[in-house]
């Protein structure tokens, strides 16, 4: 080591004298620490270690796991953790071969992390080694086996996941799935996740089968029947529960109104359809796991006929009236697009492919539709689509313009279309008139009168023939 003196200060390689002293003390303590450990390849006595008739220090050391005193906590972190070369380390450092030793090593790592200075490099290294120890422990508990890529159980279609970096939670045992070292499966229907070791313990059928056979919502707000009617047991797995939390906490699902255990109810939240339809309330409520999956799968299904369930809702929610008018106009535009070659080539109707029911009827809604209506997203997007459709019919396409109407009552004005805001449509013949002309006219529809007259002429001609 080269010492330099400059301006009365001693430096070593550009370091202050205090750091040099600390470095020398650390090297001495490290050398003493290594001498107090037995070398598995050196069973004889160290002749150089005998001083003044004293026994060697390595014979006084105990080959126990992390047996150094607390005063050497900063030093022993260097020999803690897993490495590739296990035989060149002292006996006191850890060899990952036993689950009990791994648990002891993990506890020692936790204590060292608390003792070491915060944000220090040694603390960071110890944290990394703690992670390695935990991964090794998990690997010993759950060794990787060759598992099939697809398994079918209780109508679940479990697909083996290949992701190794995603951390998920097992829906069966509620434990973390370590994708790096564990095999796990996901149901392609209801997205139920579980370890490979838990897959044969599953008792819950796939929720998608319920959606396929029974596509309807519970439309009563939290239909509670009482914990006593459930015999103080979980509504799903029949585990004993109580409101006092002994032996297990009873958690109520706001969708079904029933009580569940903490394994079947994780305090997940979801928007309840009954509260939306009756109260126009979109605050998420706590639901059980099965209800959460069911509501998620039913979210985009148009199964709500609002004018039958709660027709008064249109009197209080103006956005619903606006959306209903836009949907009625789109249904009137649909015949133009079906018979228009340019519209079919441009695939204009595919702009509503995410809401296919909008081009089939005007009274069915999905829960996602109502959520988007409340937030204003649906009104903006549907207005833009409505404008695009109307522009094609009235401006861009000559074939569609040729299918317009002229008001036969006043015979004035521009070409009329049934989706214009200032027009009215005859319910019998679908003729289009100005709204003011249609309601001011006390006679019948001219087109209907013409058609009636033609029918009568045809009947009279048949009789004469």
mmCIF file of N, CA and C in Angstrom, residues 109-241:
data_model
loop_
_atom_site.group_PDB
_atom_site.id
_atom_site.type_symbol
_atom_site.label_atom_id
_atom_site.label_comp_id
_atom_site.label_asym_id
_atom_site.label_seq_id
_atom_site.Cartn_x
_atom_site.Cartn_y
_atom_site.Cartn_z
ATOM 1 N N UNK A 109 -31.300 -13.882 7.677
ATOM 2 C CA UNK A 109 -31.226 -12.824 6.675
ATOM 3 C C UNK A 109 -32.119 -11.644 7.057
ATOM 4 N N UNK A 110 -33.309 -11.944 7.534
ATOM 5 C CA UNK A 110 -34.228 -10.880 7.939
ATOM 6 C C UNK A 110 -33.631 -10.039 9.063
ATOM 7 N N UNK A 111 -33.016 -10.713 10.035
ATOM 8 C CA UNK A 111 -32.409 -9.981 11.146
ATOM 9 C C UNK A 111 -31.241 -9.121 10.667
ATOM 10 N N UNK A 112 -30.440 -9.664 9.760
ATOM 11 C CA UNK A 112 -29.293 -8.911 9.261
ATOM 12 C C UNK A 112 -29.731 -7.674 8.485
ATOM 13 N N UNK A 113 -30.809 -7.803 7.724
ATOM 14 C CA UNK A 113 -31.299 -6.664 6.945
ATOM 15 C C UNK A 113 -31.704 -5.520 7.860
ATOM 16 N N UNK A 114 -32.280 -5.855 9.014
ATOM 17 C CA UNK A 114 -32.678 -4.820 9.971
ATOM 18 C C UNK A 114 -31.463 -4.204 10.674
ATOM 19 N N UNK A 115 -30.411 -4.976 10.856
ATOM 20 C CA UNK A 115 -29.235 -4.479 11.563
ATOM 21 C C UNK A 115 -28.330 -3.640 10.674
ATOM 22 N N UNK A 116 -28.257 -3.967 9.392
ATOM 23 C CA UNK A 116 -27.359 -3.263 8.491
ATOM 24 C C UNK A 116 -27.852 -1.841 8.229
ATOM 25 N N UNK A 117 -26.935 -0.917 7.919
ATOM 26 C CA UNK A 117 -27.339 0.468 7.602
ATOM 27 C C UNK A 117 -28.262 0.507 6.398
ATOM 28 N N UNK A 118 -29.257 1.391 6.468
ATOM 29 C CA UNK A 118 -30.228 1.492 5.389
ATOM 30 C C UNK A 118 -29.567 2.007 4.111
ATOM 31 N N UNK A 119 -30.019 1.470 2.993
ATOM 32 C CA UNK A 119 -29.581 1.861 1.658
ATOM 33 C C UNK A 119 -28.096 1.581 1.418
ATOM 34 N N UNK A 120 -27.509 0.748 2.256
ATOM 35 C CA UNK A 120 -26.110 0.393 2.045
ATOM 36 C C UNK A 120 -26.019 -0.747 1.041
ATOM 37 N N UNK A 121 -24.832 -0.890 0.429
ATOM 38 C CA UNK A 121 -24.634 -1.937 -0.558
ATOM 39 C C UNK A 121 -24.749 -3.318 0.062
ATOM 40 N N UNK A 122 -24.274 -3.459 1.311
ATOM 41 C CA UNK A 122 -24.348 -4.767 1.976
ATOM 42 C C UNK A 122 -25.797 -5.150 2.268
ATOM 43 N N UNK A 123 -26.601 -4.157 2.629
ATOM 44 C CA UNK A 123 -28.019 -4.466 2.870
ATOM 45 C C UNK A 123 -28.701 -4.893 1.580
ATOM 46 N N UNK A 124 -28.357 -4.232 0.464
ATOM 47 C CA UNK A 124 -28.958 -4.605 -0.816
ATOM 48 C C UNK A 124 -28.537 -6.020 -1.218
ATOM 49 N N UNK A 125 -27.252 -6.349 -0.992
ATOM 50 C CA UNK A 125 -26.786 -7.700 -1.322
ATOM 51 C C UNK A 125 -27.492 -8.747 -0.471
ATOM 52 N N UNK A 126 -27.716 -8.410 0.795
ATOM 53 C CA UNK A 126 -28.393 -9.354 1.690
ATOM 54 C C UNK A 126 -29.847 -9.569 1.265
ATOM 55 N N UNK A 127 -30.498 -8.504 0.792
ATOM 56 C CA UNK A 127 -31.873 -8.637 0.306
ATOM 57 C C UNK A 127 -31.928 -9.554 -0.915
ATOM 58 N N UNK A 128 -30.968 -9.408 -1.817
ATOM 59 C CA UNK A 128 -30.924 -10.276 -3.002
ATOM 60 C C UNK A 128 -30.733 -11.725 -2.590
ATOM 61 N N UNK A 129 -29.861 -11.944 -1.612
ATOM 62 C CA UNK A 129 -29.622 -13.311 -1.155
ATOM 63 C C UNK A 129 -30.853 -13.881 -0.445
ATOM 64 N N UNK A 130 -31.591 -13.020 0.250
ATOM 65 C CA UNK A 130 -32.830 -13.467 0.887
ATOM 66 C C UNK A 130 -33.836 -13.933 -0.163
ATOM 67 N N UNK A 131 -33.910 -13.217 -1.265
ATOM 68 C CA UNK A 131 -34.814 -13.621 -2.347
ATOM 69 C C UNK A 131 -34.405 -14.971 -2.910
ATOM 70 N N UNK A 132 -33.106 -15.176 -3.085
ATOM 71 C CA UNK A 132 -32.632 -16.459 -3.595
ATOM 72 C C UNK A 132 -32.955 -17.597 -2.640
ATOM 73 N N UNK A 133 -32.815 -17.333 -1.345
ATOM 74 C CA UNK A 133 -33.128 -18.368 -0.354
ATOM 75 C C UNK A 133 -34.603 -18.738 -0.388
ATOM 76 N N UNK A 134 -35.450 -17.735 -0.508
ATOM 77 C CA UNK A 134 -36.888 -18.007 -0.546
ATOM 78 C C UNK A 134 -37.274 -18.770 -1.802
ATOM 79 N N UNK A 135 -36.706 -18.411 -2.929
ATOM 80 C CA UNK A 135 -36.984 -19.137 -4.160
ATOM 81 C C UNK A 135 -36.515 -20.585 -4.058
ATOM 82 N N UNK A 136 -35.365 -20.786 -3.447
ATOM 83 C CA UNK A 136 -34.864 -22.148 -3.268
ATOM 84 C C UNK A 136 -35.773 -22.952 -2.345
ATOM 85 N N UNK A 137 -36.255 -22.310 -1.280
ATOM 86 C CA UNK A 137 -37.172 -22.988 -0.366
ATOM 87 C C UNK A 137 -38.465 -23.367 -1.082
ATOM 88 N N UNK A 138 -38.992 -22.466 -1.885
ATOM 89 C CA UNK A 138 -40.224 -22.756 -2.611
ATOM 90 C C UNK A 138 -40.015 -23.869 -3.624
ATOM 91 N N UNK A 139 -38.841 -23.905 -4.220
ATOM 92 C CA UNK A 139 -38.540 -24.953 -5.186
ATOM 93 C C UNK A 139 -38.480 -26.318 -4.525
ATOM 94 N N UNK A 140 -37.938 -26.373 -3.290
ATOM 95 C CA UNK A 140 -37.889 -27.648 -2.575
ATOM 96 C C UNK A 140 -39.279 -28.097 -2.143
ATOM 97 N N UNK A 141 -40.141 -27.125 -1.803
ATOM 98 C CA UNK A 141 -41.503 -27.481 -1.382
ATOM 99 C C UNK A 141 -42.361 -27.923 -2.551
ATOM 100 N N UNK A 142 -42.148 -27.301 -3.708
ATOM 101 C CA UNK A 142 -42.996 -27.579 -4.873
ATOM 102 C C UNK A 142 -42.115 -27.867 -6.077
ATOM 103 N N UNK A 143 -41.519 -29.046 -6.169
ATOM 104 C CA UNK A 143 -40.625 -29.355 -7.296
ATOM 105 C C UNK A 143 -41.393 -29.370 -8.605
ATOM 106 N N UNK A 144 -40.752 -28.872 -9.643
ATOM 107 C CA UNK A 144 -41.395 -28.802 -10.962
ATOM 108 C C UNK A 144 -41.517 -30.183 -11.574
ATOM 109 N N UNK A 145 -42.687 -30.476 -12.090
ATOM 110 C CA UNK A 145 -42.958 -31.760 -12.715
ATOM 111 C C UNK A 145 -43.498 -31.527 -14.115
ATOM 112 N N UNK A 146 -43.444 -32.553 -14.902
ATOM 113 C CA UNK A 146 -44.006 -32.471 -16.239
ATOM 114 C C UNK A 146 -45.518 -32.531 -16.146
ATOM 115 N N UNK A 147 -46.187 -31.449 -16.517
ATOM 116 C CA UNK A 147 -47.639 -31.357 -16.424
ATOM 117 C C UNK A 147 -48.219 -31.236 -17.823
ATOM 118 N N UNK A 148 -49.428 -31.760 -18.042
ATOM 119 C CA UNK A 148 -50.069 -31.610 -19.360
ATOM 120 C C UNK A 148 -50.416 -30.155 -19.630
ATOM 121 N N UNK A 149 -50.478 -29.792 -20.895
ATOM 122 C CA UNK A 149 -50.767 -28.410 -21.268
ATOM 123 C C UNK A 149 -52.234 -28.058 -21.128
ATOM 124 N N UNK A 150 -53.124 -29.030 -21.155
ATOM 125 C CA UNK A 150 -54.555 -28.777 -21.057
ATOM 126 C C UNK A 150 -55.201 -29.813 -20.153
ATOM 127 N N UNK A 151 -55.989 -29.333 -19.184
ATOM 128 C CA UNK A 151 -56.711 -30.222 -18.277
ATOM 129 C C UNK A 151 -58.144 -29.727 -18.146
ATOM 130 N N UNK A 152 -59.101 -30.663 -18.168
ATOM 131 C CA UNK A 152 -60.521 -30.343 -18.083
ATOM 132 C C UNK A 152 -61.066 -30.911 -16.776
ATOM 133 N N UNK A 153 -61.676 -30.043 -15.974
ATOM 134 C CA UNK A 153 -62.194 -30.447 -14.666
ATOM 135 C C UNK A 153 -63.352 -29.544 -14.298
ATOM 136 N N UNK A 154 -64.518 -30.130 -13.973
ATOM 137 C CA UNK A 154 -65.718 -29.391 -13.569
ATOM 138 C C UNK A 154 -66.059 -28.292 -14.575
ATOM 139 N N UNK A 155 -65.983 -28.631 -15.858
ATOM 140 C CA UNK A 155 -66.259 -27.739 -16.977
ATOM 141 C C UNK A 155 -65.216 -26.633 -17.125
ATOM 142 N N UNK A 156 -64.177 -26.648 -16.292
ATOM 143 C CA UNK A 156 -63.036 -25.752 -16.493
ATOM 144 C C UNK A 156 -62.160 -26.317 -17.602
ATOM 145 N N UNK A 157 -61.613 -25.437 -18.405
ATOM 146 C CA UNK A 157 -60.609 -25.815 -19.400
ATOM 147 C C UNK A 157 -59.299 -25.137 -19.000
ATOM 148 N N UNK A 158 -58.520 -25.872 -18.197
ATOM 149 C CA UNK A 158 -57.294 -25.302 -17.647
ATOM 150 C C UNK A 158 -56.172 -25.406 -18.671
ATOM 151 N N UNK A 159 -55.561 -24.272 -18.938
ATOM 152 C CA UNK A 159 -54.427 -24.202 -19.852
ATOM 153 C C UNK A 159 -53.172 -23.885 -19.052
ATOM 154 N N UNK A 160 -52.113 -24.620 -19.328
ATOM 155 C CA UNK A 160 -50.854 -24.423 -18.610
ATOM 156 C C UNK A 160 -50.233 -23.104 -19.030
ATOM 157 N N UNK A 161 -49.895 -22.292 -18.035
ATOM 158 C CA UNK A 161 -49.307 -20.995 -18.307
ATOM 159 C C UNK A 161 -47.807 -21.127 -18.534
ATOM 160 N N UNK A 162 -47.301 -20.342 -19.475
ATOM 161 C CA UNK A 162 -45.887 -20.381 -19.800
ATOM 162 C C UNK A 162 -45.133 -19.167 -19.266
ATOM 163 N N UNK A 163 -45.880 -18.186 -18.737
ATOM 164 C CA UNK A 163 -45.234 -16.984 -18.217
ATOM 165 C C UNK A 163 -44.497 -17.312 -16.935
ATOM 166 N N UNK A 164 -43.265 -16.873 -16.834
ATOM 167 C CA UNK A 164 -42.438 -17.143 -15.658
ATOM 168 C C UNK A 164 -42.211 -15.906 -14.800
ATOM 169 N N UNK A 165 -42.638 -14.761 -15.249
ATOM 170 C CA UNK A 165 -42.343 -13.537 -14.512
ATOM 171 C C UNK A 165 -43.564 -12.916 -13.856
ATOM 172 N N UNK A 166 -44.760 -13.418 -14.151
ATOM 173 C CA UNK A 166 -45.981 -12.839 -13.607
ATOM 174 C C UNK A 166 -46.282 -13.466 -12.249
ATOM 175 N N UNK A 167 -46.552 -12.622 -11.268
ATOM 176 C CA UNK A 167 -46.912 -13.112 -9.943
ATOM 177 C C UNK A 167 -48.424 -13.039 -9.789
ATOM 178 N N UNK A 168 -49.069 -14.190 -9.614
ATOM 179 C CA UNK A 168 -50.512 -14.274 -9.462
ATOM 180 C C UNK A 168 -50.847 -14.874 -8.103
ATOM 181 N N UNK A 169 -52.144 -14.967 -7.822
ATOM 182 C CA UNK A 169 -52.627 -15.553 -6.577
ATOM 183 C C UNK A 169 -53.495 -16.751 -6.903
ATOM 184 N N UNK A 170 -53.255 -17.843 -6.214
ATOM 185 C CA UNK A 170 -54.028 -19.071 -6.433
ATOM 186 C C UNK A 170 -55.433 -18.888 -5.873
ATOM 187 N N UNK A 171 -56.447 -19.158 -6.696
ATOM 188 C CA UNK A 171 -57.831 -19.000 -6.253
ATOM 189 C C UNK A 171 -58.273 -20.125 -5.327
ATOM 190 N N UNK A 172 -57.511 -21.177 -5.227
ATOM 191 C CA UNK A 172 -57.871 -22.293 -4.352
ATOM 192 C C UNK A 172 -57.265 -22.146 -2.958
ATOM 193 N N UNK A 173 -55.950 -21.952 -2.879
ATOM 194 C CA UNK A 173 -55.288 -21.883 -1.567
ATOM 195 C C UNK A 173 -54.959 -20.462 -1.144
ATOM 196 N N UNK A 174 -55.234 -19.477 -1.996
ATOM 197 C CA UNK A 174 -54.999 -18.055 -1.710
ATOM 198 C C UNK A 174 -53.524 -17.725 -1.525
ATOM 199 N N UNK A 175 -52.631 -18.601 -1.929
ATOM 200 C CA UNK A 175 -51.190 -18.352 -1.830
ATOM 201 C C UNK A 175 -50.674 -17.777 -3.141
ATOM 202 N N UNK A 176 -49.498 -17.181 -3.071
ATOM 203 C CA UNK A 176 -48.901 -16.571 -4.251
ATOM 204 C C UNK A 176 -48.376 -17.657 -5.191
ATOM 205 N N UNK A 177 -48.584 -17.426 -6.480
ATOM 206 C CA UNK A 177 -48.046 -18.320 -7.504
ATOM 207 C C UNK A 177 -46.745 -17.713 -8.019
ATOM 208 N N UNK A 178 -45.652 -18.390 -7.742
ATOM 209 C CA UNK A 178 -44.357 -17.921 -8.231
ATOM 210 C C UNK A 178 -44.104 -18.565 -9.595
ATOM 211 N N UNK A 179 -44.396 -17.799 -10.639
ATOM 212 C CA UNK A 179 -44.303 -18.350 -11.984
ATOM 213 C C UNK A 179 -42.908 -18.772 -12.377
ATOM 214 N N UNK A 180 -41.884 -18.275 -11.671
ATOM 215 C CA UNK A 180 -40.516 -18.618 -12.022
ATOM 216 C C UNK A 180 -40.195 -20.074 -11.735
ATOM 217 N N UNK A 181 -40.793 -20.620 -10.674
ATOM 218 C CA UNK A 181 -40.434 -21.974 -10.245
ATOM 219 C C UNK A 181 -41.643 -22.882 -10.078
ATOM 220 N N UNK A 182 -42.867 -22.367 -10.249
ATOM 221 C CA UNK A 182 -44.064 -23.169 -10.027
ATOM 222 C C UNK A 182 -44.860 -23.325 -11.318
ATOM 223 N N UNK A 183 -45.508 -24.469 -11.453
ATOM 224 C CA UNK A 183 -46.409 -24.718 -12.566
ATOM 225 C C UNK A 183 -47.814 -24.302 -12.170
ATOM 226 N N UNK A 184 -48.487 -23.547 -13.035
ATOM 227 C CA UNK A 184 -49.837 -23.087 -12.689
ATOM 228 C C UNK A 184 -50.705 -23.067 -13.936
ATOM 229 N N UNK A 185 -52.007 -23.070 -13.724
ATOM 230 C CA UNK A 185 -52.988 -23.176 -14.791
ATOM 231 C C UNK A 185 -54.001 -22.034 -14.692
ATOM 232 N N UNK A 186 -54.573 -21.691 -15.842
ATOM 233 C CA UNK A 186 -55.635 -20.690 -15.918
ATOM 234 C C UNK A 186 -56.773 -21.249 -16.751
ATOM 235 N N UNK A 187 -58.001 -21.127 -16.248
ATOM 236 C CA UNK A 187 -59.171 -21.564 -16.999
ATOM 237 C C UNK A 187 -59.425 -20.574 -18.133
ATOM 238 N N UNK A 188 -59.524 -21.052 -19.344
ATOM 239 C CA UNK A 188 -59.748 -20.179 -20.488
ATOM 240 C C UNK A 188 -61.165 -19.616 -20.517
ATOM 241 N N UNK A 189 -62.051 -20.166 -19.700
ATOM 242 C CA UNK A 189 -63.425 -19.672 -19.680
ATOM 243 C C UNK A 189 -63.674 -18.608 -18.643
ATOM 244 N N UNK A 190 -63.327 -18.887 -17.388
ATOM 245 C CA UNK A 190 -63.616 -17.957 -16.284
ATOM 246 C C UNK A 190 -62.361 -17.357 -15.674
ATOM 247 N N UNK A 191 -61.178 -17.700 -16.201
ATOM 248 C CA UNK A 191 -59.898 -17.164 -15.737
ATOM 249 C C UNK A 191 -59.603 -17.533 -14.282
ATOM 250 N N UNK A 192 -60.031 -18.703 -13.877
ATOM 251 C CA UNK A 192 -59.708 -19.245 -12.552
ATOM 252 C C UNK A 192 -58.245 -19.689 -12.574
ATOM 253 N N UNK A 193 -57.433 -19.226 -11.604
ATOM 254 C CA UNK A 193 -56.008 -19.541 -11.559
ATOM 255 C C UNK A 193 -55.705 -20.413 -10.347
ATOM 256 N N UNK A 194 -54.798 -21.348 -10.524
ATOM 257 C CA UNK A 194 -54.424 -22.211 -9.400
ATOM 258 C C UNK A 194 -53.093 -22.887 -9.677
ATOM 259 N N UNK A 195 -52.454 -23.359 -8.571
ATOM 260 C CA UNK A 195 -51.251 -24.171 -8.703
ATOM 261 C C UNK A 195 -51.601 -25.516 -9.342
ATOM 262 N N UNK A 196 -50.596 -26.158 -9.891
ATOM 263 C CA UNK A 196 -50.819 -27.503 -10.424
ATOM 264 C C UNK A 196 -51.139 -28.480 -9.301
ATOM 265 N N UNK A 197 -50.592 -28.230 -8.093
ATOM 266 C CA UNK A 197 -50.858 -29.119 -6.966
ATOM 267 C C UNK A 197 -52.260 -28.916 -6.396
ATOM 268 N N UNK A 198 -52.905 -27.772 -6.720
ATOM 269 C CA UNK A 198 -54.244 -27.487 -6.192
ATOM 270 C C UNK A 198 -55.356 -27.830 -7.170
ATOM 271 N N UNK A 199 -55.006 -28.201 -8.393
ATOM 272 C CA UNK A 199 -56.024 -28.339 -9.423
ATOM 273 C C UNK A 199 -56.979 -29.494 -9.128
ATOM 274 N N UNK A 200 -56.491 -30.551 -8.479
ATOM 275 C CA UNK A 200 -57.364 -31.688 -8.164
ATOM 276 C C UNK A 200 -58.208 -31.447 -6.918
ATOM 277 N N UNK A 201 -57.973 -30.339 -6.218
ATOM 278 C CA UNK A 201 -58.743 -30.016 -5.015
ATOM 279 C C UNK A 201 -59.884 -29.048 -5.303
ATOM 280 N N UNK A 202 -60.038 -28.633 -6.547
ATOM 281 C CA UNK A 202 -61.046 -27.636 -6.903
ATOM 282 C C UNK A 202 -62.443 -28.251 -6.817
ATOM 283 N N UNK A 203 -63.361 -27.511 -6.209
ATOM 284 C CA UNK A 203 -64.760 -27.951 -6.089
ATOM 285 C C UNK A 203 -65.721 -26.984 -6.766
ATOM 286 N N UNK A 204 -65.227 -25.840 -7.266
ATOM 287 C CA UNK A 204 -66.096 -24.836 -7.866
ATOM 288 C C UNK A 204 -66.180 -25.064 -9.377
ATOM 289 N N UNK A 205 -67.376 -25.199 -9.925
ATOM 290 C CA UNK A 205 -67.496 -25.372 -11.381
ATOM 291 C C UNK A 205 -67.194 -24.067 -12.113
ATOM 292 N N UNK A 206 -66.972 -24.172 -13.389
ATOM 293 C CA UNK A 206 -66.646 -23.010 -14.205
ATOM 294 C C UNK A 206 -67.850 -22.073 -14.292
ATOM 295 N N UNK A 207 -67.607 -20.783 -14.097
ATOM 296 C CA UNK A 207 -68.690 -19.797 -14.119
ATOM 297 C C UNK A 207 -69.224 -19.592 -15.533
ATOM 298 N N UNK A 208 -68.379 -19.801 -16.531
ATOM 299 C CA UNK A 208 -68.830 -19.585 -17.907
ATOM 300 C C UNK A 208 -69.976 -20.519 -18.289
ATOM 301 N N UNK A 209 -70.007 -21.712 -17.702
ATOM 302 C CA UNK A 209 -71.126 -22.616 -17.971
ATOM 303 C C UNK A 209 -72.437 -22.025 -17.469
ATOM 304 N N UNK A 210 -72.377 -21.338 -16.322
ATOM 305 C CA UNK A 210 -73.572 -20.670 -15.796
ATOM 306 C C UNK A 210 -73.994 -19.540 -16.710
ATOM 307 N N UNK A 211 -73.022 -18.803 -17.248
ATOM 308 C CA UNK A 211 -73.334 -17.708 -18.168
ATOM 309 C C UNK A 211 -73.975 -18.242 -19.443
ATOM 310 N N UNK A 212 -73.512 -19.397 -19.915
ATOM 311 C CA UNK A 212 -74.050 -19.968 -21.150
ATOM 312 C C UNK A 212 -75.467 -20.487 -20.967
ATOM 313 N N UNK A 213 -75.765 -21.054 -19.789
ATOM 314 C CA UNK A 213 -77.078 -21.662 -19.561
ATOM 315 C C UNK A 213 -78.071 -20.700 -18.917
ATOM 316 N N UNK A 214 -77.567 -19.676 -18.220
ATOM 317 C CA UNK A 214 -78.464 -18.786 -17.491
ATOM 318 C C UNK A 214 -77.925 -17.355 -17.587
ATOM 319 N N UNK A 215 -78.170 -16.712 -18.724
ATOM 320 C CA UNK A 215 -77.654 -15.363 -18.967
ATOM 321 C C UNK A 215 -78.636 -14.322 -18.442
ATOM 322 N N UNK A 216 -78.696 -14.184 -17.144
ATOM 323 C CA UNK A 216 -79.557 -13.173 -16.541
ATOM 324 C C UNK A 216 -78.972 -12.746 -15.208
ATOM 325 N N UNK A 217 -79.346 -11.543 -14.797
ATOM 326 C CA UNK A 217 -78.843 -10.971 -13.553
ATOM 327 C C UNK A 217 -79.833 -11.176 -12.410
ATOM 328 N N UNK A 218 -79.299 -11.126 -11.209
ATOM 329 C CA UNK A 218 -80.135 -11.004 -10.022
ATOM 330 C C UNK A 218 -80.536 -9.537 -9.909
ATOM 331 N N UNK A 219 -81.811 -9.232 -10.059
ATOM 332 C CA UNK A 219 -82.278 -7.853 -10.145
ATOM 333 C C UNK A 219 -82.857 -7.341 -8.837
ATOM 334 N N UNK A 220 -82.709 -8.086 -7.758
ATOM 335 C CA UNK A 220 -83.073 -7.606 -6.417
ATOM 336 C C UNK A 220 -81.817 -7.095 -5.737
ATOM 337 N N UNK A 221 -81.939 -5.982 -5.039
ATOM 338 C CA UNK A 221 -80.785 -5.370 -4.400
ATOM 339 C C UNK A 221 -80.431 -6.146 -3.141
ATOM 340 N N UNK A 222 -79.273 -6.791 -3.154
ATOM 341 C CA UNK A 222 -78.721 -7.545 -2.018
ATOM 342 C C UNK A 222 -79.794 -8.399 -1.335
ATOM 343 N N UNK A 223 -80.270 -9.444 -2.001
ATOM 344 C CA UNK A 223 -81.349 -10.277 -1.440
ATOM 345 C C UNK A 223 -80.862 -11.166 -0.288
ATOM 346 N N UNK A 224 -80.670 -10.565 0.872
ATOM 347 C CA UNK A 224 -80.136 -11.300 2.024
ATOM 348 C C UNK A 224 -81.194 -12.234 2.608
ATOM 349 N N UNK A 225 -80.783 -13.450 2.976
ATOM 350 C CA UNK A 225 -81.687 -14.408 3.602
ATOM 351 C C UNK A 225 -81.324 -14.656 5.063
ATOM 352 N N UNK A 226 -80.178 -14.172 5.495
ATOM 353 C CA UNK A 226 -79.779 -14.351 6.889
ATOM 354 C C UNK A 226 -78.766 -15.469 7.060
ATOM 355 N N UNK A 227 -77.817 -15.248 7.967
ATOM 356 C CA UNK A 227 -76.774 -16.247 8.212
ATOM 357 C C UNK A 227 -77.341 -17.511 8.849
ATOM 358 N N UNK A 228 -78.420 -17.364 9.611
ATOM 359 C CA UNK A 228 -79.015 -18.544 10.236
ATOM 360 C C UNK A 228 -79.642 -19.465 9.198
ATOM 361 N N UNK A 229 -80.189 -18.885 8.104
ATOM 362 C CA UNK A 229 -80.756 -19.712 7.032
ATOM 363 C C UNK A 229 -79.665 -20.478 6.295
ATOM 364 N N UNK A 230 -78.441 -19.991 6.366
ATOM 365 C CA UNK A 230 -77.307 -20.684 5.767
ATOM 366 C C UNK A 230 -76.670 -21.679 6.733
ATOM 367 N N UNK A 231 -77.292 -21.856 7.907
ATOM 368 C CA UNK A 231 -76.760 -22.774 8.914
ATOM 369 C C UNK A 231 -75.351 -22.364 9.360
ATOM 370 N N UNK A 232 -75.097 -21.031 9.320
ATOM 371 C CA UNK A 232 -73.804 -20.475 9.746
ATOM 372 C C UNK A 232 -72.645 -21.135 9.009
ATOM 373 N N UNK A 233 -72.865 -21.347 7.717
ATOM 374 C CA UNK A 233 -71.834 -21.926 6.867
ATOM 375 C C UNK A 233 -71.693 -21.114 5.591
ATOM 376 N N UNK A 234 -70.524 -21.184 4.996
ATOM 377 C CA UNK A 234 -70.253 -20.489 3.742
ATOM 378 C C UNK A 234 -71.213 -20.995 2.666
ATOM 379 N N UNK A 235 -71.766 -20.070 1.894
ATOM 380 C CA UNK A 235 -72.734 -20.450 0.868
ATOM 381 C C UNK A 235 -72.115 -21.266 -0.255
ATOM 382 N N UNK A 236 -70.799 -21.271 -0.343
ATOM 383 C CA UNK A 236 -70.147 -21.965 -1.452
ATOM 384 C C UNK A 236 -69.421 -23.231 -1.014
ATOM 385 N N UNK A 237 -68.518 -23.108 -0.030
ATOM 386 C CA UNK A 237 -67.724 -24.272 0.378
ATOM 387 C C UNK A 237 -68.222 -24.902 1.676
ATOM 388 N N UNK A 238 -69.241 -24.319 2.304
ATOM 389 C CA UNK A 238 -69.877 -24.842 3.519
ATOM 390 C C UNK A 238 -68.937 -24.851 4.728
ATOM 391 N N UNK A 239 -67.959 -23.982 4.756
ATOM 392 C CA UNK A 239 -67.085 -23.843 5.915
ATOM 393 C C UNK A 239 -67.824 -23.103 7.011
ATOM 394 N N UNK A 240 -67.702 -23.512 8.278
ATOM 395 C CA UNK A 240 -68.368 -22.786 9.373
ATOM 396 C C UNK A 240 -67.882 -21.338 9.452
ATOM 397 N N UNK A 241 -68.819 -20.390 9.565
ATOM 398 C CA UNK A 241 -68.496 -18.967 9.630
ATOM 399 C C UNK A 241 -69.389 -18.311 10.675
#
